[in-house]
């Protein structure tokens, strides 16, 4: 007689990020696998956390988040995207973006519902769907451009489609959806009951796209599109923006009716989020609104530096329009499967990366791996020296 019930996630093991970071530590490798910076956040941000801890903000904050931070979030979204969200009823602070996405799924997906995701798909989406009784349906971002095929998406929509989860800028590919992509999605979901979850955690890390002379790169948030905004949960992350991934503080935007359902689940999944960190982020956002605006240039310089480090190597770099991830093919180096190649790269050459096939439901392997360039230049230079030697 079995002591435990059958696993609800029988095909899920330890996440690839944990596996590769552990392997990097065991072999003393430069860790370009897991997506976190190796540099510190602003000293002012750290000072504000300390200040609020000393001032007594050490007990439960409001379930939806401290009012000052929700107001700062709403002000930022209105400034950037001209979209007005009520901080009281349409903004919720979450314990990271993964929790926000899971909570949106838990609030909406019922047994038998279908949820369309785009492969390569970030690894937390499908387990969240499965745990809530839903069925993941895969659209494909076509290699090597990683663009959505809207005819495929249209064919996948059925009366059972409850949700579509999108991610732009896209992890792991670094591709960025265009205004045309969002307009197509808006058209496809019109007159349906489909809910959208838009993972926009890299919203401030969009690079040198062509938007006309003198135009800055532009993130196409679903909040810009009325037909999407009225049916969407929009998720973003302070960790990615302010170099504090370990704080696990993010937020979700949604119209009042959807947010009401989101908060019903949120209060029992996590209830609330680290109090002094919320207050510190609110202070920092009001003092330094330009910080997020300058982030794209900051990371574009790192992208360009890392790409320069791989010149003369046998890696072939794919385009990177956003995020802090660079994809590269290694077909000129080895015909090994990508999971085996990254293990050998870590153990024998001292650089850890992520195999892209793990994000594909069928394990489709294009011999492509993902490097994180959210690192100091010294780290990137040392990695580049090792990678050029292959």
XYZ file of C-alpha atoms in Angstrom:
390
model
C 0.000 0.000 0.000
C 1.444 3.347 -1.083
C 2.062 5.740 1.778
C 1.719 8.845 -0.381
C -0.731 9.681 -3.197
C 0.464 9.797 -6.788
C 2.403 12.936 -7.658
C 0.397 15.766 -9.181
C 3.576 16.802 -11.051
C 5.058 13.426 -12.036
C 7.230 14.853 -14.810
C 8.642 17.760 -12.811
C 12.051 17.547 -11.162
C 14.349 20.172 -9.699
C 14.294 23.344 -11.787
C 17.140 23.715 -14.294
C 18.166 26.993 -12.638
C 18.811 25.269 -9.325
C 20.594 22.381 -11.052
C 22.972 24.586 -13.041
C 23.692 27.031 -10.199
C 24.530 24.106 -7.923
C 26.772 22.571 -10.607
C 28.515 25.922 -11.082
C 29.190 26.169 -7.335
C 30.496 22.599 -7.175
C 32.985 23.202 -9.992
C 33.905 26.821 -9.288
C 32.445 27.915 -12.630
C 31.382 31.406 -13.652
C 27.611 31.288 -13.269
C 25.939 32.775 -16.347
C 23.011 30.387 -15.957
C 20.560 31.689 -13.355
C 19.238 35.163 -14.054
C 20.523 37.343 -11.247
C 23.053 40.193 -11.086
C 26.409 39.786 -9.390
C 26.421 43.473 -8.410
C 24.693 45.332 -5.590
C 21.550 47.454 -5.715
C 21.622 51.182 -5.014
C 23.006 52.000 -1.530
C 20.077 54.376 -1.094
C 17.622 51.513 -1.547
C 19.434 49.456 1.070
C 19.487 52.437 3.425
C 15.721 52.834 3.119
C 15.120 49.196 4.078
C 17.285 49.631 7.155
C 15.499 52.875 7.990
C 12.051 51.317 7.853
C 13.097 48.274 9.865
C 14.494 50.562 12.575
C 11.338 52.688 12.405
C 9.177 49.689 13.297
C 7.813 48.419 9.964
C 8.299 44.808 11.011
C 4.733 43.548 11.304
C 2.124 42.599 8.731
C 1.494 45.265 6.091
C -1.883 45.460 4.315
C -2.716 42.296 2.387
C -2.692 44.053 -1.009
C 0.519 45.974 -0.314
C 1.411 49.237 1.400
C -0.577 52.174 -0.022
C 2.497 54.255 -0.887
C 3.960 51.502 -3.063
C 0.676 50.762 -4.815
C 0.315 54.478 -5.542
C 3.877 54.636 -6.908
C 3.189 51.638 -9.157
C -0.013 53.181 -10.511
C 1.773 56.494 -11.148
C 4.574 54.735 -13.043
C 2.148 52.780 -15.230
C 0.161 55.901 -16.050
C 3.334 57.823 -16.911
C 4.755 55.111 -19.155
C 1.668 53.575 -20.749
C -1.106 56.157 -20.210
C -3.115 53.485 -18.433
C -4.957 54.393 -15.230
C -5.199 51.758 -12.478
C -6.830 52.406 -9.119
C -4.161 51.710 -6.460
C -6.823 50.688 -3.985
C -8.609 48.052 -6.060
C -6.481 47.271 -9.135
C -2.869 46.957 -7.893
C -1.543 44.165 -5.643
C 2.010 43.671 -4.393
C 3.155 40.051 -4.562
C 5.964 37.834 -3.288
C 7.695 37.767 -6.643
C 6.387 37.420 -10.178
C 6.148 33.627 -9.953
C 3.632 33.966 -7.133
C 1.665 36.582 -9.056
C 1.417 34.358 -12.131
C 0.466 31.305 -10.082
C -2.184 33.301 -8.204
C -3.724 34.561 -11.444
C -3.912 30.970 -12.692
C -5.384 29.740 -9.396
C -8.001 32.498 -9.467
C -9.255 31.707 -12.975
C -8.389 28.208 -14.185
C -10.741 25.354 -13.358
C -10.399 21.615 -14.031
C -10.614 20.944 -17.764
C -9.819 24.515 -18.824
C -7.197 25.029 -21.538
C -4.401 27.581 -21.209
C -2.349 28.580 -24.246
C 1.349 29.145 -23.577
C 4.193 29.943 -25.981
C 7.151 27.578 -26.242
C 9.941 27.918 -25.325
C 7.979 28.556 -22.147
C 9.296 29.714 -18.768
C 9.290 26.740 -16.447
C 6.825 27.920 -13.782
C 3.804 28.416 -16.050
C 2.812 24.850 -16.888
C 3.136 23.420 -13.344
C 0.822 26.182 -12.131
C -1.714 25.249 -14.798
C -1.456 21.550 -13.974
C -1.801 22.017 -10.210
C -5.053 23.870 -10.787
C -6.539 21.197 -13.043
C -5.952 22.982 -16.330
C -4.398 21.707 -19.539
C -1.500 23.542 -21.197
C -1.787 23.996 -24.963
C 1.417 24.964 -26.755
C 1.855 27.605 -29.423
C 5.401 27.921 -30.760
C 7.787 30.821 -31.069
C 9.604 29.878 -34.265
C 13.364 29.457 -34.165
C 15.539 31.466 -34.735
C 13.504 34.700 -34.547
C 11.155 33.384 -31.813
C 8.149 35.154 -33.285
C 4.539 34.088 -32.601
C 2.581 32.437 -35.400
C -0.864 33.986 -35.069
C -2.488 31.541 -37.477
C -1.341 28.744 -35.152
C -2.695 30.585 -32.116
C -6.046 31.142 -33.813
C -6.292 27.424 -34.583
C -5.521 26.517 -30.958
C -8.359 28.570 -29.463
C -11.369 26.436 -28.551
C -14.476 26.909 -26.374
C -12.380 25.443 -23.521
C -9.657 28.107 -23.791
C -9.764 29.986 -20.503
C -6.423 31.806 -20.509
C -3.464 32.816 -22.677
C -0.121 33.478 -20.968
C 2.328 35.736 -22.790
C 5.817 36.955 -21.954
C 7.510 39.942 -23.567
C 10.383 40.721 -23.389
C 10.733 36.965 -23.582
C 12.729 34.664 -21.340
C 14.681 32.690 -22.545
C 14.923 34.008 -26.120
C 15.328 37.766 -25.590
C 12.736 38.447 -28.306
C 10.322 41.366 -27.930
C 6.757 41.443 -29.203
C 5.749 44.240 -31.537
C 2.715 46.492 -31.589
C 1.413 44.289 -34.402
C 1.669 41.219 -32.174
C -0.346 42.850 -29.401
C -2.915 44.084 -31.910
C -3.304 40.546 -33.262
C -3.774 39.149 -29.775
C -6.329 41.848 -29.038
C -8.240 40.834 -32.163
C -8.141 37.116 -31.363
C -9.565 37.439 -27.855
C -12.237 39.985 -28.745
C -15.755 38.692 -28.003
C -14.376 35.754 -25.993
C -14.155 35.036 -22.268
C -10.407 34.411 -22.479
C -8.266 35.955 -19.742
C -4.686 37.044 -20.491
C -1.729 36.843 -18.120
C 1.063 39.098 -19.360
C 4.489 38.461 -17.811
C 6.272 41.800 -18.252
C 9.042 41.469 -15.684
C 11.641 42.757 -18.191
C 9.499 45.720 -19.245
C 12.359 48.182 -18.683
C 14.968 46.109 -20.544
C 14.115 46.685 -24.215
C 16.947 47.500 -26.587
C 17.677 49.313 -29.838
C 14.670 48.576 -31.998
C 13.757 50.756 -34.949
C 10.917 53.064 -33.947
C 11.938 55.997 -36.121
C 14.589 58.680 -35.870
C 15.342 59.587 -32.286
C 12.685 57.284 -30.854
C 13.498 55.300 -27.730
C 12.937 51.553 -27.584
C 9.370 50.880 -26.503
C 7.894 48.048 -24.494
C 4.479 47.072 -25.786
C 2.622 46.484 -22.546
C -0.867 45.021 -22.761
C -1.921 48.039 -20.692
C -1.600 50.099 -23.899
C -4.389 48.099 -25.584
C -7.922 48.608 -24.201
C -9.186 45.286 -25.535
C -6.400 43.469 -23.707
C -6.274 45.591 -20.591
C -9.913 44.844 -19.739
C -9.165 41.095 -19.542
C -5.529 40.965 -18.387
C -3.429 40.346 -15.336
C -0.180 42.259 -15.901
C 2.821 41.140 -13.852
C 6.095 42.992 -13.320
C 9.017 42.691 -10.924
C 11.029 44.976 -8.687
C 13.713 42.312 -8.520
C 14.580 42.650 -12.208
C 14.340 46.447 -12.211
C 16.261 47.312 -9.037
C 18.779 44.418 -8.929
C 17.129 42.805 -5.891
C 15.954 39.417 -7.169
C 16.392 37.923 -3.690
C 13.808 40.270 -2.188
C 11.039 38.548 -4.184
C 8.803 41.613 -4.475
C 6.670 42.118 -7.573
C 3.182 43.309 -8.444
C 0.081 42.529 -10.442
C -2.283 44.914 -12.230
C -5.807 43.964 -13.253
C -9.241 45.561 -13.647
C -11.287 45.567 -10.477
C -13.373 42.457 -11.217
C -10.330 40.314 -11.999
C -8.292 41.730 -9.138
C -11.071 40.901 -6.716
C -10.716 37.226 -7.667
C -6.922 37.484 -7.613
C -6.920 38.798 -4.048
C -9.225 36.026 -2.859
C -6.484 33.560 -3.803
C -3.554 35.836 -2.907
C -4.596 36.183 0.729
C -4.391 32.409 1.242
C -1.344 31.705 -0.932
C 0.993 34.286 0.596
C -1.239 36.846 2.394
C 1.264 39.682 2.290
C 4.812 40.710 1.395
C 7.935 41.903 3.254
C 6.923 45.199 4.865
C 10.176 47.250 5.040
C 11.134 46.298 1.484
C 7.808 47.624 0.201
C 8.293 50.954 1.958
C 11.875 51.209 0.730
C 10.814 50.590 -2.857
C 8.079 53.231 -2.579
C 10.624 55.762 -1.310
C 13.133 54.902 -4.025
C 10.571 55.090 -6.818
C 9.504 58.567 -5.730
C 13.089 59.792 -5.309
C 14.558 58.193 -8.453
C 11.885 57.778 -11.142
C 14.634 57.939 -13.759
C 16.259 54.715 -12.530
C 13.918 52.438 -14.487
C 14.097 54.719 -17.522
C 17.885 54.310 -17.646
C 17.829 50.531 -17.226
C 17.663 49.660 -20.924
C 20.842 51.612 -21.663
C 22.566 50.062 -18.660
C 21.843 46.519 -19.808
C 22.345 47.239 -23.503
C 25.927 48.209 -22.672
C 26.370 44.888 -20.883
C 24.807 43.011 -23.795
C 27.142 44.693 -26.259
C 30.182 44.070 -24.037
C 29.345 40.378 -23.703
C 28.745 40.012 -27.439
C 32.162 41.601 -28.044
C 33.700 39.039 -25.686
C 32.373 36.226 -27.872
C 33.765 37.653 -31.102
C 36.334 35.203 -32.398
C 34.642 32.300 -30.642
C 32.848 29.464 -32.387
C 29.546 30.409 -30.787
C 26.989 32.041 -33.085
C 24.990 34.734 -31.311
C 21.263 35.144 -31.909
C 19.575 38.571 -31.819
C 18.788 39.951 -28.359
C 16.126 42.674 -28.341
C 15.405 42.636 -24.603
C 15.911 40.958 -21.192
C 19.396 40.275 -19.869
C 19.824 36.965 -21.666
C 21.880 36.167 -24.756
C 21.215 33.023 -26.783
C 24.003 31.334 -28.720
C 24.257 28.266 -30.913
C 27.201 25.916 -30.391
C 26.724 23.699 -33.455
C 30.236 24.563 -34.690
C 31.690 23.271 -31.400
C 29.744 20.104 -30.665
C 26.826 17.977 -31.780
C 25.988 17.019 -28.189
C 22.462 17.616 -26.860
C 22.282 21.000 -25.170
C 21.808 19.609 -21.643
C 24.938 17.502 -21.957
C 26.869 20.377 -23.522
C 26.107 22.820 -20.692
C 27.124 20.241 -18.108
C 30.462 19.726 -19.848
C 30.846 23.471 -20.361
C 30.439 23.956 -16.611
C 32.645 21.091 -15.466
C 35.461 21.312 -18.023
C 35.497 24.945 -19.129
C 34.206 26.788 -16.069
C 31.161 28.610 -17.462
C 27.562 27.667 -16.588
C 24.669 28.307 -18.992
C 21.084 27.113 -19.476
C 20.011 24.648 -22.207
C 17.060 26.074 -24.124
C 15.524 22.668 -24.892
C 14.269 22.439 -21.285
C 11.758 25.197 -22.120
C 10.237 23.149 -24.974
C 7.503 20.607 -24.156
C 8.836 18.107 -26.712
C 12.478 18.725 -25.787
C 13.134 20.266 -29.221
C 16.890 20.833 -29.282
C 18.318 23.440 -31.671
C 21.765 23.306 -29.981
C 21.083 26.693 -28.367
C 22.057 27.787 -24.845
C 21.255 30.859 -22.757
C 23.800 33.096 -21.047
C 22.902 35.771 -18.452
C 24.856 39.010 -18.948
C 23.550 40.787 -15.822
C 27.080 40.689 -14.468
C 30.033 42.956 -13.834
C 32.305 43.471 -16.840
C 35.105 41.593 -15.088
C 32.830 38.556 -14.792
C 31.779 38.791 -18.437
C 35.376 39.258 -19.586
C 36.542 36.198 -17.641
C 33.684 34.147 -19.087
C 34.432 35.404 -22.584
C 38.081 34.331 -22.304
C 37.026 30.793 -21.409
C 34.339 30.644 -24.103
C 36.694 31.852 -26.840
C 39.033 28.987 -25.992
C 36.501 26.326 -26.989
